[in-house]
Coordinates of N, CA, C and O in Angstrom, one line a residue:
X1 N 127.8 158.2 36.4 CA 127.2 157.1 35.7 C 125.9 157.4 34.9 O 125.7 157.0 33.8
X2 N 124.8 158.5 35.9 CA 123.8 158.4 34.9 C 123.9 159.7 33.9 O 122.9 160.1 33.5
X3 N 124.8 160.2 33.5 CA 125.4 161.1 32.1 C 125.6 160.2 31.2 O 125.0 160.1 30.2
X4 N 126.7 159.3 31.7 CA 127.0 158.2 31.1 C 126.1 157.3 30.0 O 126.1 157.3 28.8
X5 N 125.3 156.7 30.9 CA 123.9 155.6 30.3 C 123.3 155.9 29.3 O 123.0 155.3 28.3
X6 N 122.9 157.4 29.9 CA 122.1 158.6 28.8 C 122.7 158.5 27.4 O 122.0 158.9 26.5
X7 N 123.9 158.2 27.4 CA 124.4 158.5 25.5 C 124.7 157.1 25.2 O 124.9 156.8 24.0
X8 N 124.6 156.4 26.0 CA 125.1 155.1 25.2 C 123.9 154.0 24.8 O 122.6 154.1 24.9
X9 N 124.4 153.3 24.4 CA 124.0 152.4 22.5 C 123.1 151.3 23.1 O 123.5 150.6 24.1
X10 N 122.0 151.2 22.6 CA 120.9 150.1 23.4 C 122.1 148.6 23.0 O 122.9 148.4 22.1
X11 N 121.7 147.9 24.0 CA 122.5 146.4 23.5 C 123.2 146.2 24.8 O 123.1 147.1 25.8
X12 N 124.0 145.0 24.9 CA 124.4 144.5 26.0 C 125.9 144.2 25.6 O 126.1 143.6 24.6
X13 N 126.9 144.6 26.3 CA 127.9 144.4 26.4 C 128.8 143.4 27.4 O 130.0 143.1 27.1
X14 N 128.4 142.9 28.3 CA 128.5 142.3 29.2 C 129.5 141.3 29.4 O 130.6 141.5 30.1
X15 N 129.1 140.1 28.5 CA 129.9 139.1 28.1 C 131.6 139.5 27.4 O 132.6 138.9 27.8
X16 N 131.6 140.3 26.7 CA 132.2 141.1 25.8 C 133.0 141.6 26.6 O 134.2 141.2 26.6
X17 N 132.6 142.4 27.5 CA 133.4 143.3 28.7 C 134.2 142.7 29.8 O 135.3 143.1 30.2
X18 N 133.5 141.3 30.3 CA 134.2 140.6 31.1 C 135.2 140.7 30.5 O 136.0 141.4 31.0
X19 N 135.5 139.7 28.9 CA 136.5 138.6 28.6 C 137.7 139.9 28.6 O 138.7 139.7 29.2
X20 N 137.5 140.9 27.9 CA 138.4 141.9 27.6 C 139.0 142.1 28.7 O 140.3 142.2 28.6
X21 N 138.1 142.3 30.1 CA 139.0 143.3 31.4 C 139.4 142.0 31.8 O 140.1 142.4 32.8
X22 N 139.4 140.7 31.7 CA 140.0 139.1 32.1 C 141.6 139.1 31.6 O 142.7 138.9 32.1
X23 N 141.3 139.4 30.4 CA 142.3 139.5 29.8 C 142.8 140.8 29.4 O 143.5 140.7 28.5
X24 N 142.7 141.7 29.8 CA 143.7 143.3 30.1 C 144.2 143.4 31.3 O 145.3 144.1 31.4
X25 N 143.6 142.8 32.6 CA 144.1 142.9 34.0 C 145.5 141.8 33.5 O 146.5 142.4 33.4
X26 N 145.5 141.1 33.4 CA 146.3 139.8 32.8 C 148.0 140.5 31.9 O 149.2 140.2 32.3
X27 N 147.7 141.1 31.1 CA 148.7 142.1 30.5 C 149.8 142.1 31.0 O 150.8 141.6 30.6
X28 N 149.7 143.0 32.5 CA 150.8 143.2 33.0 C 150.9 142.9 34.4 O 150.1 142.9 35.3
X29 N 152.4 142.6 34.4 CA 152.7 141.2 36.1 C 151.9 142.1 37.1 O 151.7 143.3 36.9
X30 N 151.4 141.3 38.4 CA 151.5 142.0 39.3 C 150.5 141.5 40.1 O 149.5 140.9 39.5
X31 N 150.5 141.5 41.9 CA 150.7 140.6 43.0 C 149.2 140.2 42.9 O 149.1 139.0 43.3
X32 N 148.1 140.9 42.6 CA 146.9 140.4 42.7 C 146.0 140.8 41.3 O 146.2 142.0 40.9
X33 N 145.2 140.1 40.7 CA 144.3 140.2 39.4 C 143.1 140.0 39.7 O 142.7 138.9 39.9
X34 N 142.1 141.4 39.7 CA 141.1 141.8 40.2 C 139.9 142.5 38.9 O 140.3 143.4 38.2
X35 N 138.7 141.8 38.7 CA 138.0 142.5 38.1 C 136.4 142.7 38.6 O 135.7 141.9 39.2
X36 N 136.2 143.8 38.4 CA 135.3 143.8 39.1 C 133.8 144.4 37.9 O 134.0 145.6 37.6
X37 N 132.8 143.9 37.4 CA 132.2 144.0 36.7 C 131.0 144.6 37.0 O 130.4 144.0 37.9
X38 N 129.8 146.0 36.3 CA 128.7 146.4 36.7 C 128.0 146.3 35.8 O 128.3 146.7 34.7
X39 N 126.7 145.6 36.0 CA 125.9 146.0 35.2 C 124.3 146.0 36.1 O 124.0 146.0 37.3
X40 N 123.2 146.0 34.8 CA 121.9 146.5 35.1 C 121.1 145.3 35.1 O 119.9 145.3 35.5
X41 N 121.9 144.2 34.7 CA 121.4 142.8 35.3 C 120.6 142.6 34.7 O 119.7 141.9 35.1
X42 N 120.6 143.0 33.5 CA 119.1 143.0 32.2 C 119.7 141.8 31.3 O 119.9 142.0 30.1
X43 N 120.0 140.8 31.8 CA 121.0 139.8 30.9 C 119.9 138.9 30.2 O 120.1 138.5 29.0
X44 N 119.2 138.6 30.7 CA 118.4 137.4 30.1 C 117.8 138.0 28.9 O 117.6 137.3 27.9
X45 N 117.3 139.8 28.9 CA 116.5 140.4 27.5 C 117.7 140.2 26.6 O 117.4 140.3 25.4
X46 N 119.1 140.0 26.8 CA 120.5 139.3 25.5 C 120.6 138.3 25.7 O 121.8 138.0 25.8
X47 N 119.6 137.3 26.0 CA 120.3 135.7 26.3 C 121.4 135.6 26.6 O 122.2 134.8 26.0
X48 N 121.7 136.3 27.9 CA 123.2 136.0 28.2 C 123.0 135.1 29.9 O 122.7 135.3 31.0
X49 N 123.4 134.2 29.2 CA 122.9 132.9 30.4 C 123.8 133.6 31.9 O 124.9 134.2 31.9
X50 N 123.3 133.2 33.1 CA 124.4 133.1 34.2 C 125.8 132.3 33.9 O 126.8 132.7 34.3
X51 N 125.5 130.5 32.9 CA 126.6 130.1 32.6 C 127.4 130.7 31.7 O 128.5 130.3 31.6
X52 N 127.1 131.8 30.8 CA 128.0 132.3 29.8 C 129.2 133.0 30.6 O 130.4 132.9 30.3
X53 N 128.3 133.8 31.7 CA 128.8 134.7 32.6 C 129.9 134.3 33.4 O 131.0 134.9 33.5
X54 N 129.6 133.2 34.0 CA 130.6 132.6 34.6 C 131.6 132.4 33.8 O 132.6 133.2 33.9
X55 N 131.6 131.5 32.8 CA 132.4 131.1 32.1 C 133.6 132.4 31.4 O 134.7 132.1 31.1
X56 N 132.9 133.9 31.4 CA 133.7 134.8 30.8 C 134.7 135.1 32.2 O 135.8 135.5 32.0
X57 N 134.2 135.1 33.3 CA 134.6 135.7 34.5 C 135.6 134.7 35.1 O 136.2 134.8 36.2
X58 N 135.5 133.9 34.4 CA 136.3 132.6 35.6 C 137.3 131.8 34.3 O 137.7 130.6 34.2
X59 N 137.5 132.6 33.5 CA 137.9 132.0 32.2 C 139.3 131.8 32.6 O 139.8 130.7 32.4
X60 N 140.1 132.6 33.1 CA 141.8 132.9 33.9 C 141.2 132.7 35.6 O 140.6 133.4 36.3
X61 N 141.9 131.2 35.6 CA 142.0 130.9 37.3 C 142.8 131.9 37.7 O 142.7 131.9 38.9
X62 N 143.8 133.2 37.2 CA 144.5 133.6 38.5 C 143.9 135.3 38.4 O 144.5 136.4 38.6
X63 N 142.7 135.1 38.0 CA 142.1 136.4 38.3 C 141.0 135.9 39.0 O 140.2 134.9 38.9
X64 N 141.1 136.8 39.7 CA 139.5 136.8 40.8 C 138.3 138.2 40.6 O 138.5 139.3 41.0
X65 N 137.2 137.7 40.0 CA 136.4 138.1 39.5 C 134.9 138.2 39.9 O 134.3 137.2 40.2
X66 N 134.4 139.4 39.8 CA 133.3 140.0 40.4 C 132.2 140.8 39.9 O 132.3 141.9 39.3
X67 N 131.0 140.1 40.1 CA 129.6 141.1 38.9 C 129.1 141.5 40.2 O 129.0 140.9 41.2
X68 N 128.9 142.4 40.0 CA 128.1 143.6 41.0 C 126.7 144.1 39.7 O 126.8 144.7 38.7
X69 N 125.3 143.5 40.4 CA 124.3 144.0 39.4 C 123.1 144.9 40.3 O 122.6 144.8 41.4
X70 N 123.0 146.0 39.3 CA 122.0 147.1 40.1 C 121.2 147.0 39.3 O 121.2 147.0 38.1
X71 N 119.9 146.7 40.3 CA 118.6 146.2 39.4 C 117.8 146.5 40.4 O 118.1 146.8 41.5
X72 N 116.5 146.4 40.0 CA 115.4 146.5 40.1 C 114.9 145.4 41.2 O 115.6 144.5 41.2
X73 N 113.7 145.4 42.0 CA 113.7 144.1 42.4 C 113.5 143.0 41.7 O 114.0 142.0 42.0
X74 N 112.5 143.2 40.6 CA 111.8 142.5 39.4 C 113.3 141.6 39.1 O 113.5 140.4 39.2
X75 N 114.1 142.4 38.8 CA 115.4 141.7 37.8 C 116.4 141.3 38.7 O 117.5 140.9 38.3
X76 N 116.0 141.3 39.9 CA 117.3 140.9 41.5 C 116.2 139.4 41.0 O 116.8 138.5 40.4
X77 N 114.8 139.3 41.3 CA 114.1 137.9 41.1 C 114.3 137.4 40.4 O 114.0 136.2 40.6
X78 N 114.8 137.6 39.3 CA 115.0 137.1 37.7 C 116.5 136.2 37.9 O 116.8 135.0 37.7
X79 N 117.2 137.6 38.5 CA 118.7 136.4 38.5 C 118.9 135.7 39.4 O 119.5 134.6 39.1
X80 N 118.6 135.8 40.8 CA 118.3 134.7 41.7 C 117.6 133.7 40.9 O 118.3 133.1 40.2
X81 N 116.3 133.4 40.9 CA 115.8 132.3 40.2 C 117.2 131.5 39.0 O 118.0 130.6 39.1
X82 N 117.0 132.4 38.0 CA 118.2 131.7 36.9 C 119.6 131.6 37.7 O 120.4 131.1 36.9
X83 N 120.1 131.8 38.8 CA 121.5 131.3 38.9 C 121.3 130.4 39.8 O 122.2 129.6 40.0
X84 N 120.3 130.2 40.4 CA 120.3 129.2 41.2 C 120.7 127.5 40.8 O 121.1 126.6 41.5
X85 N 120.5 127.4 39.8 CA 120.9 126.1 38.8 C 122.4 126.0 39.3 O 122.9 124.9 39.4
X86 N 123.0 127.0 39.5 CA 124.7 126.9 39.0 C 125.6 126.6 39.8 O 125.8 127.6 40.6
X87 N 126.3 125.3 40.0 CA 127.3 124.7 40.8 C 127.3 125.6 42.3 O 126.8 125.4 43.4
X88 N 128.1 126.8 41.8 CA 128.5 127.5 43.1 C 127.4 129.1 42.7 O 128.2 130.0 42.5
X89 N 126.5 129.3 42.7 CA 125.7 130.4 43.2 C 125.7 131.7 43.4 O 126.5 131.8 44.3
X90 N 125.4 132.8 43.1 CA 126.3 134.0 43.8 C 125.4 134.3 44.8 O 124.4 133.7 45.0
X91 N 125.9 135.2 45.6 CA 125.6 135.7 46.9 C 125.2 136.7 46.4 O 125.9 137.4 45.8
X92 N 123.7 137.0 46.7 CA 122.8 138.0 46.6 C 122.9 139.1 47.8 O 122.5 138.5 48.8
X93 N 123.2 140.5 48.1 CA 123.2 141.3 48.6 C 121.8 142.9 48.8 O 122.0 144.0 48.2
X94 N 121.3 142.8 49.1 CA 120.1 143.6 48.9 C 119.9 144.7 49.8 O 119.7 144.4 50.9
X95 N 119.9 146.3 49.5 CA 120.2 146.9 49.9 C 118.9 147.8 50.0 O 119.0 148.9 50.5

């Protein structure tokens, strides 16, 4: 992953990436639809709301979908505070 980071293009993909892997897991039949999403949790410097997020992740009821964010503590406080607003919450994990 950090080879990876290193070449790639300032900007946030996020939103973008959900709806795609929502809808590519979707493509083709099969017993369970799983996506599982990473990022750096830097969403608010793209105005990408917690509600946008949801909405890209939860867009197909018959996939079950997952943001996994590796951050800093600064930006673990950032998205706790901002998702706290939101119906159902995510479960914060801290390692």
């Amino acid at each position: 992953m950090y080879e990876h980071a290193s070449f790639c293009h300032s900007g946030d993909n996020t939103l973008a990436s959900a709806v795609k892997a929502v809808e590519h897991v979707r493509a083709a039949p099969a017993d369970d639809y799983m996506v599982f999403l990473l990022s750096d949790a830097m969403l608010a410097q793209y105005r990408v709301t917690p509600a946008n997020l949801a909405d890209a992740l939860l867009s197909d009821p018959m996939v079950n979908a997952y943001a996994i964010f590796v951050a800093e503590e600064e930006t673990a406080n950032q998205v706790r505070v901002t998702s706290s607003s939101l119906q159902d919450p995510p479960r914060l994990i801290e390692a």
